[in-house]
Tab-separated table of C-alpha atoms and ligand atoms in Angstrom:
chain	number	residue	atom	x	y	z
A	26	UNK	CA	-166.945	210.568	-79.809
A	27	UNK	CA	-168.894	212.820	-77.086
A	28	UNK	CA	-167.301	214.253	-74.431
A	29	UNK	CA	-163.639	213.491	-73.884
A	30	UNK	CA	-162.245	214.909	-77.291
A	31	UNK	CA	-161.621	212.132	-79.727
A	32	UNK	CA	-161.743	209.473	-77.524
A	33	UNK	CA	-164.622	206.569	-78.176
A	34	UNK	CA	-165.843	205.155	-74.892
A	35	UNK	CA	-167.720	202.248	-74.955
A	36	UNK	CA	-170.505	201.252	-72.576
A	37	UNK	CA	-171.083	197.660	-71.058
A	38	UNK	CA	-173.239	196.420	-68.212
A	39	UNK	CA	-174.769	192.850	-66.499
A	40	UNK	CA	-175.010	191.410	-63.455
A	41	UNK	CA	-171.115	190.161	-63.739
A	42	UNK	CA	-172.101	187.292	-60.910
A	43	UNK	CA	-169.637	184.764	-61.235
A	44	UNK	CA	-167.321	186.188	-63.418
A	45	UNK	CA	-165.337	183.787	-66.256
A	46	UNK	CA	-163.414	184.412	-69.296
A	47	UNK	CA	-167.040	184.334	-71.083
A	48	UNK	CA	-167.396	187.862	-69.760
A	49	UNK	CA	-163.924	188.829	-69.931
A	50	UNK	CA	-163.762	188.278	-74.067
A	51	UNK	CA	-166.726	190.343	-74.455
A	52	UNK	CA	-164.977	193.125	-72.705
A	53	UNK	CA	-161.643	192.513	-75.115
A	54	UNK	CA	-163.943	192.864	-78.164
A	55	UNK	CA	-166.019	195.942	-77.012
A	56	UNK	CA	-161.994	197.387	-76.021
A	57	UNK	CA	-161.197	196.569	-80.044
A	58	UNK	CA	-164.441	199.058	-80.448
A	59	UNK	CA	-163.164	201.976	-79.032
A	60	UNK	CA	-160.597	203.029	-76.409
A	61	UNK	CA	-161.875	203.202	-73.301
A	62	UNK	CA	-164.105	200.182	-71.770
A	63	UNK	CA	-166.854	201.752	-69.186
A	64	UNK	CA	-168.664	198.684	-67.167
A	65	UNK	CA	-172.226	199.158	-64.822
A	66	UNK	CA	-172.859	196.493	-63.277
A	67	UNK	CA	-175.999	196.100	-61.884
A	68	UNK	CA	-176.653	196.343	-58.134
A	69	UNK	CA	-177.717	192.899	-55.861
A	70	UNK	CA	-181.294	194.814	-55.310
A	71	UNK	CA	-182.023	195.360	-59.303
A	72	UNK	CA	-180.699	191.642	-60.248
A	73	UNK	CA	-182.756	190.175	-57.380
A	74	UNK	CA	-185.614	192.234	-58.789
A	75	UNK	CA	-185.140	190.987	-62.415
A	76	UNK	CA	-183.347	186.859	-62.032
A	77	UNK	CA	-183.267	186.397	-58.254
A	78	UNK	CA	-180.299	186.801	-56.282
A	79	UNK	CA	-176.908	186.737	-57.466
A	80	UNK	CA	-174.301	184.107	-56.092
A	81	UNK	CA	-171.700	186.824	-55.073
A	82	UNK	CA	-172.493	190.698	-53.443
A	83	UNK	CA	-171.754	193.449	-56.020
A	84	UNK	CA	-168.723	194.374	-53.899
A	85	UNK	CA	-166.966	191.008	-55.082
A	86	UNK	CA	-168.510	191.675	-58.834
A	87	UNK	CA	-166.958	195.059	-59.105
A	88	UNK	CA	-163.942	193.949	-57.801
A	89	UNK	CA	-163.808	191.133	-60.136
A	90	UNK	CA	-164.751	193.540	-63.298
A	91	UNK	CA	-162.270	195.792	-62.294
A	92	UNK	CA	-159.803	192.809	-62.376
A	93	UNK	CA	-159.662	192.310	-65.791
A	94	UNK	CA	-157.466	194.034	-68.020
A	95	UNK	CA	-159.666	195.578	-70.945
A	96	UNK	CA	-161.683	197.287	-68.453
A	97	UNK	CA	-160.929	201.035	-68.033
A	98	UNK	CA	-163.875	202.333	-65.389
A	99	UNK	CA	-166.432	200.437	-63.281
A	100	UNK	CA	-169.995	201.816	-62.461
A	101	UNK	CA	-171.860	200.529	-59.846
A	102	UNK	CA	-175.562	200.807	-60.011
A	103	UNK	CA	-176.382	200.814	-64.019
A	104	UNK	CA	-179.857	200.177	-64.405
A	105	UNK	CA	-181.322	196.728	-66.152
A	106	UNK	CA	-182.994	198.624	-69.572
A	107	UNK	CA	-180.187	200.851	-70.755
A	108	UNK	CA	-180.914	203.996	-70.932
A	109	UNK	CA	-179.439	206.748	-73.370
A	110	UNK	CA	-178.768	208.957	-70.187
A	111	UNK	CA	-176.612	207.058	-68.652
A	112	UNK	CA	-174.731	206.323	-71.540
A	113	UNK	CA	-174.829	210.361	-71.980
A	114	UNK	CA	-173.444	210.431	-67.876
A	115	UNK	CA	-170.669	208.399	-68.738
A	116	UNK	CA	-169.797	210.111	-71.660
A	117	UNK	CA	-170.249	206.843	-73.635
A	118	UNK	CA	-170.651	206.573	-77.099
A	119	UNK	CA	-172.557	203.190	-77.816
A	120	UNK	CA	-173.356	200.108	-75.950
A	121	UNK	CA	-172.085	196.749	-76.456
A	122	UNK	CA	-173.415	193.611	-75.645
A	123	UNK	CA	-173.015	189.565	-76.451
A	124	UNK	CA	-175.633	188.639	-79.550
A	125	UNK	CA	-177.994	187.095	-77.009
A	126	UNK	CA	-181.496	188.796	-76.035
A	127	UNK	CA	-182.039	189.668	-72.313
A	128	UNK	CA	-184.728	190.664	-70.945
A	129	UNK	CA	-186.306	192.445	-68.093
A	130	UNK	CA	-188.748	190.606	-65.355
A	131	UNK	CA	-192.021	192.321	-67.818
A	132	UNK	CA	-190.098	190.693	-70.713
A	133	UNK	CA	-188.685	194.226	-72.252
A	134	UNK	CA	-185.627	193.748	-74.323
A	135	UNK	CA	-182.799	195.996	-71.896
A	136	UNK	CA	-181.285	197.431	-74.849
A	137	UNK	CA	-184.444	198.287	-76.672
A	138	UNK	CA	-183.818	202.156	-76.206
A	139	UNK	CA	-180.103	201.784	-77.043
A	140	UNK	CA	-180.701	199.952	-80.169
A	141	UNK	CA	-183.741	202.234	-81.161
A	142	UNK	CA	-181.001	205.344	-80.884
A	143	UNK	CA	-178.436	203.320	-83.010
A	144	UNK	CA	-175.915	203.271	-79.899
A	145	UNK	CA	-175.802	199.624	-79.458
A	146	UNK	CA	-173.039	197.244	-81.268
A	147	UNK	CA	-172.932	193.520	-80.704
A	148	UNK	CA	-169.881	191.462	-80.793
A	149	UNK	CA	-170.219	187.568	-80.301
A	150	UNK	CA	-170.970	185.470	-76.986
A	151	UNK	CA	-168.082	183.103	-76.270
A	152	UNK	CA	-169.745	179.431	-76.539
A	153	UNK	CA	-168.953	177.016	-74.116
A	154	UNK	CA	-168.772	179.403	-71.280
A	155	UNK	CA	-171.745	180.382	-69.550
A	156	UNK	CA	-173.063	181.010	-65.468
A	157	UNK	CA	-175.438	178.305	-66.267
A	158	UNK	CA	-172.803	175.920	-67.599
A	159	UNK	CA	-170.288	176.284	-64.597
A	160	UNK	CA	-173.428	175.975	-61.707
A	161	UNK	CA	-174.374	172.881	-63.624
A	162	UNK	CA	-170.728	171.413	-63.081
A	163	UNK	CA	-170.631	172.430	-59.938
A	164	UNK	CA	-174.245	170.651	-59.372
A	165	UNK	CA	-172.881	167.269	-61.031
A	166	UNK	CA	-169.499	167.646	-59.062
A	167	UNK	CA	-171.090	167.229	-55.389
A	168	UNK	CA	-173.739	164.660	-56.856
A	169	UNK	CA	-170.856	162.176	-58.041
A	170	UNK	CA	-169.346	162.953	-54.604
A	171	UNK	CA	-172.466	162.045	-52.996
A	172	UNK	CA	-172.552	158.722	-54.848
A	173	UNK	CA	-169.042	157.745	-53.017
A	174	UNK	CA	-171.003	157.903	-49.711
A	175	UNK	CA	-172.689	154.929	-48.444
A	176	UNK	CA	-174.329	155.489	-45.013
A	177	UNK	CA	-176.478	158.414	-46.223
A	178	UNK	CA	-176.949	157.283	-49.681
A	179	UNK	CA	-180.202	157.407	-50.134
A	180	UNK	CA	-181.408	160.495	-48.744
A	181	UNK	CA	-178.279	162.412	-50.822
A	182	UNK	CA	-179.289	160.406	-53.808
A	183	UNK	CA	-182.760	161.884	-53.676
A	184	UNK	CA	-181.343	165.050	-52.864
A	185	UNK	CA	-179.296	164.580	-56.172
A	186	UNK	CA	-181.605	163.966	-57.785
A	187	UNK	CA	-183.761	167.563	-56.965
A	188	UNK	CA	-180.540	168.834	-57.838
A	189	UNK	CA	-180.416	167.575	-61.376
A	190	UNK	CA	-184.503	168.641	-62.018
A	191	UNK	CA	-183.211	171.956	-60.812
A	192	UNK	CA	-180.510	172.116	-63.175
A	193	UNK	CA	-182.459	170.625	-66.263
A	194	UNK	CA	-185.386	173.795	-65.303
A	195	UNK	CA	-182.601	176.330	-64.852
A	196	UNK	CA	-181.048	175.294	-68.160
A	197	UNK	CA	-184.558	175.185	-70.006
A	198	UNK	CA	-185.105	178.494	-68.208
A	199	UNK	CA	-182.364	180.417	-69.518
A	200	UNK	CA	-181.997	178.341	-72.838
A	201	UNK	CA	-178.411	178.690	-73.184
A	202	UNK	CA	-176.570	175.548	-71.836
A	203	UNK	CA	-174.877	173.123	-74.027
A	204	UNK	CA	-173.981	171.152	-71.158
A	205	UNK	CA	-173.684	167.439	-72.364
A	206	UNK	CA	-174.999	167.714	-76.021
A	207	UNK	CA	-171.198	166.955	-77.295
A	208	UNK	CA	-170.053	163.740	-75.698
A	209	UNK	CA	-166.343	164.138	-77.445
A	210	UNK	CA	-165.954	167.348	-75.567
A	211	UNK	CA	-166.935	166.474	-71.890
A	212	UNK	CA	-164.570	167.143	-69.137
A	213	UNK	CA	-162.933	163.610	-67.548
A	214	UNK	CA	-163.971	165.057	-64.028
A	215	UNK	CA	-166.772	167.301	-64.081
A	216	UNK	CA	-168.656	165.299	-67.218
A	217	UNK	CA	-169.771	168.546	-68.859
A	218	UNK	CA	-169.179	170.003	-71.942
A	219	UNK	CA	-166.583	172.770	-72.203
A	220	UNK	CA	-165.530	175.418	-73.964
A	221	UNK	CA	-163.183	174.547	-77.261
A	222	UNK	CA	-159.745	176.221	-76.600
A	223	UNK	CA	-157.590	177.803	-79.947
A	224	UNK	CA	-154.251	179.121	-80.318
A	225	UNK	CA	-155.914	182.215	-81.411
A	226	UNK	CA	-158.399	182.782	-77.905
A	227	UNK	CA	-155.079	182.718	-76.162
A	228	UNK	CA	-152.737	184.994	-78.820
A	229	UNK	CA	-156.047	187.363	-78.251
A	230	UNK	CA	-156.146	186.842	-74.228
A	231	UNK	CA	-151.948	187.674	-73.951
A	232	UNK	CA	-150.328	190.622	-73.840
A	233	UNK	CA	-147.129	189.344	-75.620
A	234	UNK	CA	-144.622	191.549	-73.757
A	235	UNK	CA	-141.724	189.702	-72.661
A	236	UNK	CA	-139.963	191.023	-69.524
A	237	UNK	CA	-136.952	193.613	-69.543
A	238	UNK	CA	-133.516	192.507	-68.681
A	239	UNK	CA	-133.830	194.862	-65.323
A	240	UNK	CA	-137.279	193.498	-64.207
A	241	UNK	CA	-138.169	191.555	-61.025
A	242	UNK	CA	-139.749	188.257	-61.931
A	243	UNK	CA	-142.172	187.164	-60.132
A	244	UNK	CA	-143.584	183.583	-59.856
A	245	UNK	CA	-146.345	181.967	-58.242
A	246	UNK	CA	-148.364	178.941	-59.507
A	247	UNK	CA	-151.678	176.810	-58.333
A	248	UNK	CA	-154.679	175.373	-59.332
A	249	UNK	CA	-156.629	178.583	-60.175
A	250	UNK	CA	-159.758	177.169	-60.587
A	251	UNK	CA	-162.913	179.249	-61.063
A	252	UNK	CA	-161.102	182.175	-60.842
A	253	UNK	CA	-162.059	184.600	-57.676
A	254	UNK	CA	-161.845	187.452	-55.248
A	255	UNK	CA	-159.667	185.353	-53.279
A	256	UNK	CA	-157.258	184.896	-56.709
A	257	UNK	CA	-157.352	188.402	-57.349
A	258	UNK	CA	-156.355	189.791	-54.309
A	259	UNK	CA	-153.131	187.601	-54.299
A	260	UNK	CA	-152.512	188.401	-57.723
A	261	UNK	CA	-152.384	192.130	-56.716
A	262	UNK	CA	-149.705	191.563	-53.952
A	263	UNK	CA	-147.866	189.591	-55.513
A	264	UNK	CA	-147.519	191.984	-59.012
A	265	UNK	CA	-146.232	194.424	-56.513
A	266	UNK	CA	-143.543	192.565	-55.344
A	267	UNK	CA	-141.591	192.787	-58.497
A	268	UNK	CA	-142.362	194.112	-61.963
A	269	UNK	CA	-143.604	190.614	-64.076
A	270	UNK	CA	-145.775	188.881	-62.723
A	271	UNK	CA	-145.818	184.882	-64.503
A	272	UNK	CA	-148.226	182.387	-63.207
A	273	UNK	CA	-147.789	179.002	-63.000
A	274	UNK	CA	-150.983	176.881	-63.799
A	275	UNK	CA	-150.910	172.729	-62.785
A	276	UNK	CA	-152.445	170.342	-65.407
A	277	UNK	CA	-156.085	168.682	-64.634
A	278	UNK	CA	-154.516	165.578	-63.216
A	279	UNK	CA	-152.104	167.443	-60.607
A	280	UNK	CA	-154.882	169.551	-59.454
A	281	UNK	CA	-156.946	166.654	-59.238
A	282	UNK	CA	-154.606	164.572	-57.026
A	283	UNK	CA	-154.592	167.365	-54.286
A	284	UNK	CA	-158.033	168.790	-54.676
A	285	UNK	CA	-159.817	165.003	-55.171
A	286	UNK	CA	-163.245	164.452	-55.758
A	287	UNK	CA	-164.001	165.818	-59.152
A	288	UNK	CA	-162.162	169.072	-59.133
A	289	UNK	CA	-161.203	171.111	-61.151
A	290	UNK	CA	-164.418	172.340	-62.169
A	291	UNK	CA	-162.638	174.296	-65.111
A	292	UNK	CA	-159.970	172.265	-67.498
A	293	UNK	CA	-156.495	173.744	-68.050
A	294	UNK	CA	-157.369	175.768	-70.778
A	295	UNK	CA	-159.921	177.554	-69.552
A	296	UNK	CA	-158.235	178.231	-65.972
A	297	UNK	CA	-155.519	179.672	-68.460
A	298	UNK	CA	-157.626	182.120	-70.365
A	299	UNK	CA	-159.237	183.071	-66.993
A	300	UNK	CA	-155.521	183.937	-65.737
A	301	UNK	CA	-154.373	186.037	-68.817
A	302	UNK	CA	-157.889	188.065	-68.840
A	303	UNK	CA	-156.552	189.441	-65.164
A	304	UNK	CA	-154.249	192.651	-65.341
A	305	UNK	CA	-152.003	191.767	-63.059
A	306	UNK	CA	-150.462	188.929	-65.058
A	307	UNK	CA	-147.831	188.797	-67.422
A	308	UNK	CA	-147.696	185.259	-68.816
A	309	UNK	CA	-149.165	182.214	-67.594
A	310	UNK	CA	-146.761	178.708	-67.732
A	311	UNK	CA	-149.523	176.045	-69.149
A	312	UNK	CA	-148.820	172.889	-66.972
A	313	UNK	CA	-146.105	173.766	-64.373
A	314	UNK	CA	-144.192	170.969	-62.737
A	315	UNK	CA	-145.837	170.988	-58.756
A	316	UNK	CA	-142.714	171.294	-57.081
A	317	UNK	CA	-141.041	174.810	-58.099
A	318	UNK	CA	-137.615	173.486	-59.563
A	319	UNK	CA	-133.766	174.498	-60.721
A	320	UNK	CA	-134.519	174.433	-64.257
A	321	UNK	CA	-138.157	176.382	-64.569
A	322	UNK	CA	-136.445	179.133	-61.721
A	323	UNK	CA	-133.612	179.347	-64.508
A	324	UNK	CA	-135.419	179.469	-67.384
A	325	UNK	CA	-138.023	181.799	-66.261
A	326	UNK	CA	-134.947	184.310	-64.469
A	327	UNK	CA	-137.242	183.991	-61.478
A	328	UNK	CA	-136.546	186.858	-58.297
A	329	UNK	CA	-139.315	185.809	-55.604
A	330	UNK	CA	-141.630	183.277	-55.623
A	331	UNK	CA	-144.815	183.478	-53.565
A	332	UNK	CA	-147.585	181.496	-52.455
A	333	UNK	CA	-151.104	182.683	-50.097
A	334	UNK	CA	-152.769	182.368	-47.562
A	335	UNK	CA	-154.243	178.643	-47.956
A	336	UNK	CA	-152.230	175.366	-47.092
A	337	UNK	CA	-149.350	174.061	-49.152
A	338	UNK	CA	-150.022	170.423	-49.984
A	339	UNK	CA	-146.725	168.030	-50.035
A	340	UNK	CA	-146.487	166.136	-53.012
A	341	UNK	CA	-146.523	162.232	-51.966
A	342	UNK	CA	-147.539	163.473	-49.181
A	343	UNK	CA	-143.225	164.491	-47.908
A	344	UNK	CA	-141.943	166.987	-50.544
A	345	UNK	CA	-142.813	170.605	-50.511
A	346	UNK	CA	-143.489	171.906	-53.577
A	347	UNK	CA	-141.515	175.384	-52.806
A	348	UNK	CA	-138.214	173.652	-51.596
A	349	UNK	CA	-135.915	174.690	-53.560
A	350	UNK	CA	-137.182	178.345	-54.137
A	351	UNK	CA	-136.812	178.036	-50.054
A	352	UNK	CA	-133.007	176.869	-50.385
A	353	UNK	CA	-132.530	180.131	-52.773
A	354	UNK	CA	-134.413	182.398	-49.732
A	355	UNK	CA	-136.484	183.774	-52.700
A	356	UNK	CA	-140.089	182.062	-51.424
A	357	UNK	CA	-142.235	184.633	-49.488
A	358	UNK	CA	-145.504	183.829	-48.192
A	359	UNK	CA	-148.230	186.258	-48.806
A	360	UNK	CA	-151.169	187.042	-46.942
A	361	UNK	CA	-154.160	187.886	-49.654
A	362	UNK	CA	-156.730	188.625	-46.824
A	363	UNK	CA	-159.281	187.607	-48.536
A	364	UNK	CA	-160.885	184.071	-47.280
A	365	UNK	CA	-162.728	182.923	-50.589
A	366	UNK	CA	-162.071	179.553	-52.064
A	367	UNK	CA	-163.486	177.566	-54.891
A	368	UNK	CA	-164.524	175.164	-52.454
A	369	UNK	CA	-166.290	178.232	-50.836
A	370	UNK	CA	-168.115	179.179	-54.169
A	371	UNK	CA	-169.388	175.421	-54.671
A	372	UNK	CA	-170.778	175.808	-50.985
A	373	UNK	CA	-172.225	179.106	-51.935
A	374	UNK	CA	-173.886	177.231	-55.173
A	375	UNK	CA	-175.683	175.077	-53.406
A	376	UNK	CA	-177.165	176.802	-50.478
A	377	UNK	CA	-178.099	179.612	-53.226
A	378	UNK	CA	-179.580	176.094	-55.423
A	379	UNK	CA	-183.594	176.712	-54.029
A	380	UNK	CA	-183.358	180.289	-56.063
A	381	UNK	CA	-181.851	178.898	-59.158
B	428	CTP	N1	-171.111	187.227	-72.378
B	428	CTP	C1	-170.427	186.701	-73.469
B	428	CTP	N2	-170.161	185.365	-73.542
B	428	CTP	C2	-170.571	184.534	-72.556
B	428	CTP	C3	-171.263	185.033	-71.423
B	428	CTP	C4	-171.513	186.407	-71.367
B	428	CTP	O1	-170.058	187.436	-74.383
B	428	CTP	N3	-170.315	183.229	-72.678
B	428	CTP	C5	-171.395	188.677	-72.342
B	428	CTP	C6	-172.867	189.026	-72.396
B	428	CTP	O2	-173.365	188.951	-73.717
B	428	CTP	C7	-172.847	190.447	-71.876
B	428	CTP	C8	-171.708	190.438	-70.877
B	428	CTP	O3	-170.979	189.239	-71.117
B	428	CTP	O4	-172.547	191.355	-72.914
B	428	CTP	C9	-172.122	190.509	-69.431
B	428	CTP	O5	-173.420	190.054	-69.252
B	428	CTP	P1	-173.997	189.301	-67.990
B	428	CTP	O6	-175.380	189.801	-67.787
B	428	CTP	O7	-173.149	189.347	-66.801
B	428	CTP	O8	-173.825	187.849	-68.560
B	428	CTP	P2	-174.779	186.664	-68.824
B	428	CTP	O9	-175.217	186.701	-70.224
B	428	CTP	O10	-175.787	186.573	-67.719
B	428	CTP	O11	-173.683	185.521	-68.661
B	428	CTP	P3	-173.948	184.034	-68.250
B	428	CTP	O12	-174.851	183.478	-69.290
B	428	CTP	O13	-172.604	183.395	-68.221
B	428	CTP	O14	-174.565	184.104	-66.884
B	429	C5P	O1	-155.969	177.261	-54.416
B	429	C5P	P1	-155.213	177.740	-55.621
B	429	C5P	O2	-154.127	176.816	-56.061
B	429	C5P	O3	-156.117	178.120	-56.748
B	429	C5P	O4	-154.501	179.094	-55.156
B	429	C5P	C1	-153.578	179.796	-55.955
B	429	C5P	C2	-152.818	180.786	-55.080
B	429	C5P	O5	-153.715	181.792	-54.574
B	429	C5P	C3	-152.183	180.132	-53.849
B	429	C5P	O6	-150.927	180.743	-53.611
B	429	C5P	C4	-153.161	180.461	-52.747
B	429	C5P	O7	-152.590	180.435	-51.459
B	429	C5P	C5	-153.592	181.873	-53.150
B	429	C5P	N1	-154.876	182.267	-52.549
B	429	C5P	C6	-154.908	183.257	-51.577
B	429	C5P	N2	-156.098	183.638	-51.004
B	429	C5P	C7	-157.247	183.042	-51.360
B	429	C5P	C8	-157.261	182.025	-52.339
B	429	C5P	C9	-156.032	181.661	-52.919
B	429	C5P	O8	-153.866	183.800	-51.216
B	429	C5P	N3	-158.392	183.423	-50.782
């Protein structure tokens, strides 16, 4: 490689907006390339310039980048057609990029200089994942909630109905979405289609380290759905209070009985492979029981368990979920100070809908 002796550093940029496990596999595979992962994301002036403005600031991107665990070094500020010198300023070797073409607002291909130079590798876009995919859900989730109203029916409806043109021209517009096309894989609550989960994504997604005898355990759980800033920054305090952080992820129906409406947006096995792709987790528990119990705090040789800043729902509307961890005194609750939900990002969504 160039620079840092025999190490091979790898170069990766996008926008980043809205950040799923999509993004997050092609960072594991351009890791597998080399060893170190170098990402530039691009700044909310150049995307604005190129696809309109993004949903979240490039503060929250970068933070989100830097959140997942194949990524070594973050670079604000990399320009849309990738250059050779800043590939050469970040002592990178090659580029890598998903096998789709992107373009600049003049129609340039951004890696044509890259790929002219022979410093550009592709590895394959994850299908079934995709900005586009996840707006659209979010689009069809308020316009099934709209059709619960009555008073203000119609005007919604119409309003729905803009919604869906916009989708069906964003979708034709970027040419990527396979949203509906495969009936036998649409989500019971969101009606999309979805990504098709393997053994294999997750065996890749894992680290596979159990924890030692003499570690802390940590344990929190939740819905973890579209995850965000707001996940992230609880994920990081709670890692610190111990040395293993597990994560506790409730099945589609659970989440759905205290979220309503048509969340979650993403299915359980997507909200897991979003939860493994962040460094600060150790294993994720696919389906955990609501209410923290005896058994899983046994099994699992739990220390602390935590839970954040937003509300604790009762289940049946009387039992809290962290009783028993509360009997132990092992339940802490943790102040992420960050104010982003997912029913914050749907809001953002649709006020940002006009530019899409
Ligand atoms: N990527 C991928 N699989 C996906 C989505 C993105 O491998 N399902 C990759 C892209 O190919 C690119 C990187 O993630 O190498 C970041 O690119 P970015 O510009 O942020 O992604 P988009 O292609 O715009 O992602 P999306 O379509 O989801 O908006
Ligand atoms: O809402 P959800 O179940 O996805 O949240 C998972 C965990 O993240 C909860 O403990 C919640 O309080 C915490 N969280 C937080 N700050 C946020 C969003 C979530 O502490 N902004």
């Amino acid at each position: 490689g160039t620079g840092k002796g025999n190490e091979i550093r790898v170069w990766c940029d996008g926008c980043y907006d809205m950040v799923h496990f999509g993004h997050a596999n092609s960072l594991r595979q351009a890791k597998a390339l080399g060893d170190k992962v170098i990402v530039g994301i691009h700044t909310d002036e150049e995307i604005t310039k190129h696809k309109g403005p993004p949903v979240f600031t490039e503060e929250e991107r970068v933070k989100m980048v830097k959140g997942i665990k194949w990524v070594d070094e973050v670079v604000l500020g990399a320009p849309y057609v990738t250059t050779l010198e800043v590939l050469d300023q970040n002592n990178c070797d090659f580029c890598v990029h998903g096998d789709d073409i992107t373009m600049t607002a003049e129609g340039v291909d951004t890696y044509h200089l890259v790929k002219s130079a022979n410093r550009y590798k592709e590895v394959k876009r994850t299908a079934g994942v995709s900005t586009t995919d996840l707006v659209g859900r979010m689009l069809l989730l308020t316009r099934n909630h709209f059709r619960q109203g009555s008073a203000e029916y119609d005007i919604e409806k119409e309003e729905s109905t803009a919604k869906l043109l916009k989708l069906q021209q964003l979708q034709s517009r970027l040419g990527s979405s396979n949203m509906g096309q495969d009936s036998s894989a649409k989500s019971p609550w969101t009606g999309c289609s979805q990504f098709l989960p393997t053994t294999q994504k997750i065996i890749q997604f894992s680290d596979g380290k159990s924890p030692n005898p003499s570690d802390k355990i940590v344990y929190v759980a939740g819905a973890f759905d579209l995850f965000h800033v707001g996940h992230l920054d609880f994920l990081e305090k709670a890692s610190k209070l111990g040395d293993y952080l597990i994560v506790g992820l409730h099945t589609d129906p659970v989440v759905n009985s205290y979220k309503g409406s048509n969340y979650p947006i993403m299915n359980l096995h997507e909200r897991v492979l979003s939860v493994l792709a962040c460094k600060f987790v150790n294993e994720v528990v696919i389906g955990a029981p609501y209410c923290v119990t005896e058994e899983l705090l046994d099994h699992f040789k739990i220390d602390i368990v935590c839970h954040g800043r937003t509300p604790i729902a009762m289940e049946d509307g009387k039992i809290d979920p962290y009783a028993v961890p509360k009997t132990r005194a092992i339940f802490e609750l943790l102040d992420s100070g960050n104010e982003m939900t997912t029913e914050r990002i749907v809001e953002r969504i649709i006020s940002h809908r006009l530019e899409y």
